[in-house]
Each structure stands twice: as C-alpha cells, then as structure tokens.
Amino acid sequence: MAPPSAPRASEDGAPDAPPPAARPPRQRPQKKQRKGRSSPGAPAGAAGGGPRRVLPLLIATIAALAVASTSAGVYAALTTDRSGHAAPSGGPRGDAPPSAGQGDPVKVVDEGQVAPLRRVVPPDVLAAEAGSISAAKIAKIAKLKRVRDVVAVAGGAVQLQGRQVNAFAVDPSSFRSWTPPGTAKRTDLWAALAADRFVVSPDAAKQLQLTEGYEYPVVGRTVPKLTMGGSGDLGLPGINMLVSKRSGTQMGLVPNVAVLVNAPGVSPAKVVAAVRKILGGGANVVNLHDAKYQSSGTGGKATSYLDLYKQAATSCPGLSWTVLAAIGQVESDHGRNAGRSSAGALGPMQFMPATWKSYGVDGDGDGKADIMNPYDAIPGAAKYLCANGAGRGGQQLYRAIWHYNHADWYVQKVLNLARAYAARYS
C-alpha cells in the first residue's frame, strides 16, 4: 500500500491516496458510530427500409482517442477495419448511407428505470483492442495488484447527422459511476439510456444540432431511430455518445472492445504498462490522468471532486481544501462508497440526516440540498467545519475535525492526509 504522503489526482479530480484502513467504532454528535456501509447497488432489431451501405465497426485501434475534434464541425474517425484502412466517413466519394440525419426528427417521450447512484468509480486507464477483449484478459486485468474495479464496454463508430461519432454501449445503472460526478448524479440522463435513448457530450450536441426528445437515425450495421435523451460530460476522451446495451447490439457495436480500469493508490503509468502487457502490442492503452485528457470547470462550475473541495473551502476563510479532501477520503473514498452506513450516515461526506437538516447546502442551485450529491455535500461539510471554528486553524481546527467525529485517531488521520495533499499539490 502506497504511503499517505503520495496522494494523486483521480480521473474525477479527487486527490487519490491509499484507501483508508478499517476504522474502529466511534461516536459523534448526530453523526453516529459506523461499523460498515452498505455495498454499492449495483436483442437485436432490424431497421426498416431498403438496402443501405453501412460503416464497418470492426475496431482496430482507439489510438486517436484524444484527437476527436469538433473544432471544424467534423469528428475524427477513431476506427479502422481489419485491413487497416480507415472507415469511410461520408461526403463526396464516400460510402455514407443515404439520408443519415436528414429529414425532420420526430418528438418522442418514453420512460426508463435506472438504479440510484451509490458510489463514484474514477477511471484511471482506458484500453481497447482490435476486436473483443477476451473474458480471460479482462479477468487478468481485474486481478492486477491494486486494481479495484474494471468494466468492459461495447463500442464502435456510428454515423449521426451524417457525421462519424464514437459510441459506447453501456448498462446505465452501473456505468454512471464511471462518469464525472456532475454527470453521474443526473438520474435523468441514465433513465434516458435505460429507455434506449442516446446521450451525447455537450460538444456533440452543439456540433450536430441535436434536440433532446427528438428521434434521429443512427447508422451502424443497422439504422435504428433513437431518441436523444440529453447531454453531459462523459469524461472519456474521444467518446462522444452513449447508448444502451440493447441499442448497441442492434447497431452491431463490438462487444467488450474497451475496458476502463480503476486502481486507486498506484501510479497510472504502472497500470498502463501492466494492462498493455496483458493485451499485447496491438492494444491501445491510455493513461486518463495525462494533462491533455483532464477537463476543468468553466464559468466557476466545478467538474471534479478536486474542484469541489477547493471551491467549498472558499466559503470558510482560513479552511484549507486539503482538510475537506482528507475527510472526503476517510468518509467515502471520494464518493466511491457513499451508501448508507449501519448507523444511517449517507453521502460522500457521510452526514447523519438530522445533522444534514441543519448544515445541508444547495451547492448546485437546483433548489434542494441533496445529502447524496457531492455538489451539496462537500459545501455542507465546509459549513459544518466552519461552524465549529475550522477556519481559525490550530487547536480550533483540531476541535472542528473532532466534532466531525469524536475520535483523536480520526483527527490525526485527517490532518496527516491533509498535509500529504498539501505536499502533493503545492
């Protein structure tokens, strides 16, 4: 286990130190003793019409993951066929299917069901092979030292509004945990996927002039008409679109073409090397912590746990964001284990509901203070600490953390982690 003096930033932006060891029972005012938390909860169709030419979806590489660009209004092709030739992208002399994206969209309304968000799983590494990654290789990746979570997804290039888009087919109930916190908490997006609608990145929605609630032909091996369910930051470079597993099967997306890996407390570069060794030289393995893949908040809007800690600390002059980050790690491992504790504590900062009634904050301005929402819970923790004198530092800071949890070992652990974060990010 890596020492706590070497935390790092996870894909969701949270400073990621080693997961906290099991902690002894403790008592706190309105944030009672916790012995453990609940575990995270966790067909093809034929398009109508005459004969059409379709895009080959046999993926040979995702080497251009970070190169997909909307700056010129055209998405870079990320796929090739097995001969190594680029998949046709439409236009003059191209093999684009007729009428893709043409005609008036049809307004449709449908409802889907999706499991509630119970944790956040920041992806550290994204890997893809030419075809489906075998179950044996996925199992080997899952058994790598310090790897905590692995998810395999279907994917490929499809055409939407006459342009090539890179899509993943996912289970919305489980995959939402792998997206940035602002997207993960948006149940409307995941319910849309559960209802077989599609979700795109904001750039894709803008460039392709898509309208939520309208139906569009999506061109793969077949051309189903799918409804746009919304847009949100997907947090995956070059991936512009998510569809349901059923829609992915219908369009012929390649099963298990890519894997996302979460390995907290270990260098992502080491994970990349280990995964590449398992998949072989033909695979493309991406370190998602590279600066070129990182997104940041715009217009003052936080897009990561790191942003949220820093932003929330400004509400309490004198309080360092590193204290909030340390508490966020100890309490829920930065949202990865935000479910209800045996004592009833909830959310990424593990508030008791009674305490939340006094200190809950509507951090994202949606009209409610949601104990499970990191945009609300982290500012709520800052408010709670500040009310107990955390901004004055020294012994007042010590007492404020002690009020968060009545245990000296807890205070020492938080302060040590805070110092480690300060050293890492100074």
PDB file of C-alpha atoms in Angstrom, residues 135-255:
ATOM      1  CA  ALA A 135     -13.020 -12.699 -20.774  1.00  0.00           C
ATOM      2  CA  ALA A 136      -9.695 -14.253 -19.750  1.00  0.00           C
ATOM      3  CA  LYS A 137      -7.823 -10.999 -20.398  1.00  0.00           C
ATOM      4  CA  ILE A 138     -10.438  -8.962 -18.561  1.00  0.00           C
ATOM      5  CA  ALA A 139     -10.098 -11.329 -15.599  1.00  0.00           C
ATOM      6  CA  LYS A 140      -6.310 -10.906 -15.622  1.00  0.00           C
ATOM      7  CA  ILE A 141      -6.662  -7.124 -15.596  1.00  0.00           C
ATOM      8  CA  ALA A 142      -9.094  -7.360 -12.675  1.00  0.00           C
ATOM      9  CA  LYS A 143      -6.553  -9.418 -10.725  1.00  0.00           C
ATOM     10  CA  LEU A 144      -3.731  -6.900 -11.122  1.00  0.00           C
ATOM     11  CA  LYS A 145      -2.374  -5.591  -7.828  1.00  0.00           C
ATOM     12  CA  ARG A 146      -4.298  -2.564  -6.536  1.00  0.00           C
ATOM     13  CA  VAL A 147      -6.920  -2.738  -9.300  1.00  0.00           C
ATOM     14  CA  ARG A 148     -10.275  -2.277  -7.591  1.00  0.00           C
ATOM     15  CA  ASP A 149     -12.789  -2.034 -10.439  1.00  0.00           C
ATOM     16  CA  VAL A 150     -12.889  -2.984 -14.123  1.00  0.00           C
ATOM     17  CA  VAL A 151     -15.737  -2.505 -16.579  1.00  0.00           C
ATOM     18  CA  ALA A 152     -15.849  -3.723 -20.186  1.00  0.00           C
ATOM     19  CA  VAL A 153     -17.990  -1.957 -22.786  1.00  0.00           C
ATOM     20  CA  ALA A 154     -19.079  -2.453 -26.367  1.00  0.00           C
ATOM     21  CA  GLY A 155     -18.192   0.299 -28.808  1.00  0.00           C
ATOM     22  CA  GLY A 156     -17.578   1.472 -32.334  1.00  0.00           C
ATOM     23  CA  ALA A 157     -18.017   4.275 -34.840  1.00  0.00           C
ATOM     24  CA  VAL A 158     -21.527   5.169 -35.973  1.00  0.00           C
ATOM     25  CA  GLN A 159     -22.959   7.981 -38.052  1.00  0.00           C
ATOM     26  CA  LEU A 160     -25.282  10.582 -36.587  1.00  0.00           C
ATOM     27  CA  GLN A 161     -26.485  13.566 -38.579  1.00  0.00           C
ATOM     28  CA  GLY A 162     -24.132  12.462 -41.378  1.00  0.00           C
ATOM     29  CA  ARG A 163     -21.012  12.592 -39.202  1.00  0.00           C
ATOM     30  CA  GLN A 164     -18.931   9.916 -37.577  1.00  0.00           C
ATOM     31  CA  VAL A 165     -19.332   9.595 -33.824  1.00  0.00           C
ATOM     32  CA  ASN A 166     -17.635   7.231 -31.382  1.00  0.00           C
ATOM     33  CA  ALA A 167     -20.104   5.385 -29.194  1.00  0.00           C
ATOM     34  CA  PHE A 168     -20.019   3.118 -26.154  1.00  0.00           C
ATOM     35  CA  ALA A 169     -22.913   0.785 -25.333  1.00  0.00           C
ATOM     36  CA  VAL A 170     -23.324   0.588 -21.556  1.00  0.00           C
ATOM     37  CA  ASP A 171     -25.508  -0.538 -18.673  1.00  0.00           C
ATOM     38  CA  PRO A 172     -26.708   2.820 -17.302  1.00  0.00           C
ATOM     39  CA  SER A 173     -27.207   1.556 -13.747  1.00  0.00           C
ATOM     40  CA  SER A 174     -23.551   0.576 -13.386  1.00  0.00           C
ATOM     41  CA  PHE A 175     -21.735   2.782 -15.872  1.00  0.00           C
ATOM     42  CA  ARG A 176     -22.959   6.076 -14.379  1.00  0.00           C
ATOM     43  CA  SER A 177     -20.459   5.527 -11.546  1.00  0.00           C
ATOM     44  CA  TRP A 178     -17.582   5.817 -14.022  1.00  0.00           C
ATOM     45  CA  THR A 179     -18.523   9.296 -15.242  1.00  0.00           C
ATOM     46  CA  PRO A 180     -17.681  12.699 -13.700  1.00  0.00           C
ATOM     47  CA  PRO A 181     -19.725  13.419 -10.550  1.00  0.00           C
ATOM     48  CA  GLY A 182     -21.805  16.133 -12.197  1.00  0.00           C
ATOM     49  CA  THR A 183     -22.942  13.643 -14.830  1.00  0.00           C
ATOM     50  CA  ALA A 184     -23.174  10.637 -12.530  1.00  0.00           C
ATOM     51  CA  LYS A 185     -25.742  12.365 -10.327  1.00  0.00           C
ATOM     52  CA  ARG A 186     -28.042  13.230 -13.241  1.00  0.00           C
ATOM     53  CA  THR A 187     -30.580  10.455 -12.987  1.00  0.00           C
ATOM     54  CA  ASP A 188     -32.448  11.897 -15.983  1.00  0.00           C
ATOM     55  CA  LEU A 189     -29.572  11.001 -18.319  1.00  0.00           C
ATOM     56  CA  TRP A 190     -29.280   7.437 -17.058  1.00  0.00           C
ATOM     57  CA  ALA A 191     -33.033   6.907 -17.094  1.00  0.00           C
ATOM     58  CA  ALA A 192     -32.940   8.040 -20.724  1.00  0.00           C
ATOM     59  CA  LEU A 193     -30.300   5.407 -21.518  1.00  0.00           C
ATOM     60  CA  ALA A 194     -32.346   2.782 -19.691  1.00  0.00           C
ATOM     61  CA  ALA A 195     -35.219   3.708 -22.021  1.00  0.00           C
ATOM     62  CA  ASP A 196     -32.952   3.104 -25.060  1.00  0.00           C
ATOM     63  CA  ARG A 197     -32.401   6.773 -25.817  1.00  0.00           C
ATOM     64  CA  PHE A 198     -28.905   8.053 -26.507  1.00  0.00           C
ATOM     65  CA  VAL A 199     -26.772  10.542 -24.589  1.00  0.00           C
ATOM     66  CA  VAL A 200     -24.019  12.690 -26.096  1.00  0.00           C
ATOM     67  CA  SER A 201     -21.323  15.063 -24.920  1.00  0.00           C
ATOM     68  CA  PRO A 202     -22.260  18.769 -24.898  1.00  0.00           C
ATOM     69  CA  ASP A 203     -19.882  19.435 -27.815  1.00  0.00           C
ATOM     70  CA  ALA A 204     -21.528  16.713 -29.885  1.00  0.00           C
ATOM     71  CA  ALA A 205     -24.992  18.050 -29.101  1.00  0.00           C
ATOM     72  CA  LYS A 206     -23.930  21.512 -30.238  1.00  0.00           C
ATOM     73  CA  GLN A 207     -21.990  20.486 -33.342  1.00  0.00           C
ATOM     74  CA  LEU A 208     -24.634  18.050 -34.562  1.00  0.00           C
ATOM     75  CA  GLN A 209     -27.509  20.409 -33.636  1.00  0.00           C
ATOM     76  CA  LEU A 210     -29.330  17.732 -31.673  1.00  0.00           C
ATOM     77  CA  THR A 211     -32.536  18.403 -29.788  1.00  0.00           C
ATOM     78  CA  GLU A 212     -33.433  16.472 -26.650  1.00  0.00           C
ATOM     79  CA  GLY A 213     -36.579  14.386 -27.058  1.00  0.00           C
ATOM     80  CA  TYR A 214     -36.310  14.088 -30.819  1.00  0.00           C
ATOM     81  CA  GLU A 215     -35.659  10.942 -32.829  1.00  0.00           C
ATOM     82  CA  TYR A 216     -32.692  10.527 -35.186  1.00  0.00           C
ATOM     83  CA  PRO A 217     -31.429   7.692 -37.394  1.00  0.00           C
ATOM     84  CA  VAL A 218     -28.157   6.269 -36.015  1.00  0.00           C
ATOM     85  CA  VAL A 219     -26.191   4.412 -38.657  1.00  0.00           C
ATOM     86  CA  GLY A 220     -24.295   1.257 -37.793  1.00  0.00           C
ATOM     87  CA  ARG A 221     -24.811  -2.213 -39.216  1.00  0.00           C
ATOM     88  CA  THR A 222     -28.482  -1.316 -38.989  1.00  0.00           C
ATOM     89  CA  VAL A 223     -30.079   2.108 -38.830  1.00  0.00           C
ATOM     90  CA  PRO A 224     -32.352   2.287 -35.808  1.00  0.00           C
ATOM     91  CA  LYS A 225     -34.083   5.541 -34.990  1.00  0.00           C
ATOM     92  CA  LEU A 226     -33.110   6.578 -31.469  1.00  0.00           C
ATOM     93  CA  THR A 227     -34.300   9.459 -29.335  1.00  0.00           C
ATOM     94  CA  MET A 228     -31.828  11.926 -27.860  1.00  0.00           C
ATOM     95  CA  GLY A 229     -32.100  11.647 -24.094  1.00  0.00           C
ATOM     96  CA  GLY A 230     -29.790  14.523 -23.169  1.00  0.00           C
ATOM     97  CA  SER A 231     -26.160  15.584 -22.969  1.00  0.00           C
ATOM     98  CA  GLY A 232     -23.482  15.598 -20.285  1.00  0.00           C
ATOM     99  CA  ASP A 233     -19.734  15.437 -19.780  1.00  0.00           C
ATOM    100  CA  LEU A 234     -18.795  11.802 -20.387  1.00  0.00           C
ATOM    101  CA  GLY A 235     -15.247  12.214 -19.093  1.00  0.00           C
ATOM    102  CA  LEU A 236     -13.797   9.908 -21.766  1.00  0.00           C
ATOM    103  CA  PRO A 237     -11.577  11.431 -24.462  1.00  0.00           C
ATOM    104  CA  GLY A 238     -12.899  10.868 -27.959  1.00  0.00           C
ATOM    105  CA  ILE A 239     -16.101   9.140 -26.845  1.00  0.00           C
ATOM    106  CA  ASN A 240     -18.992  11.340 -27.890  1.00  0.00           C
ATOM    107  CA  MET A 241     -22.027   9.125 -27.399  1.00  0.00           C
ATOM    108  CA  LEU A 242     -23.533   6.528 -25.058  1.00  0.00           C
ATOM    109  CA  VAL A 243     -26.279   4.103 -26.000  1.00  0.00           C
ATOM    110  CA  SER A 244     -27.908   1.240 -24.121  1.00  0.00           C
ATOM    111  CA  LYS A 245     -26.608  -2.294 -24.461  1.00  0.00           C
ATOM    112  CA  ARG A 246     -29.712  -3.243 -26.433  1.00  0.00           C
ATOM    113  CA  SER A 247     -29.210  -0.394 -28.883  1.00  0.00           C
ATOM    114  CA  GLY A 248     -25.520  -1.256 -29.192  1.00  0.00           C
ATOM    115  CA  THR A 249     -26.352  -4.861 -30.064  1.00  0.00           C
ATOM    116  CA  GLN A 250     -28.903  -3.670 -32.593  1.00  0.00           C
ATOM    117  CA  MET A 251     -26.336  -1.433 -34.308  1.00  0.00           C
ATOM    118  CA  GLY A 252     -23.598  -4.063 -34.262  1.00  0.00           C
ATOM    119  CA  LEU A 253     -21.185  -2.405 -31.846  1.00  0.00           C
ATOM    120  CA  VAL A 254     -18.237  -4.645 -30.973  1.00  0.00           C
ATOM    121  CA  PRO A 255     -18.716  -6.399 -27.596  1.00  0.00           C
TER     122      PRO A 255
END
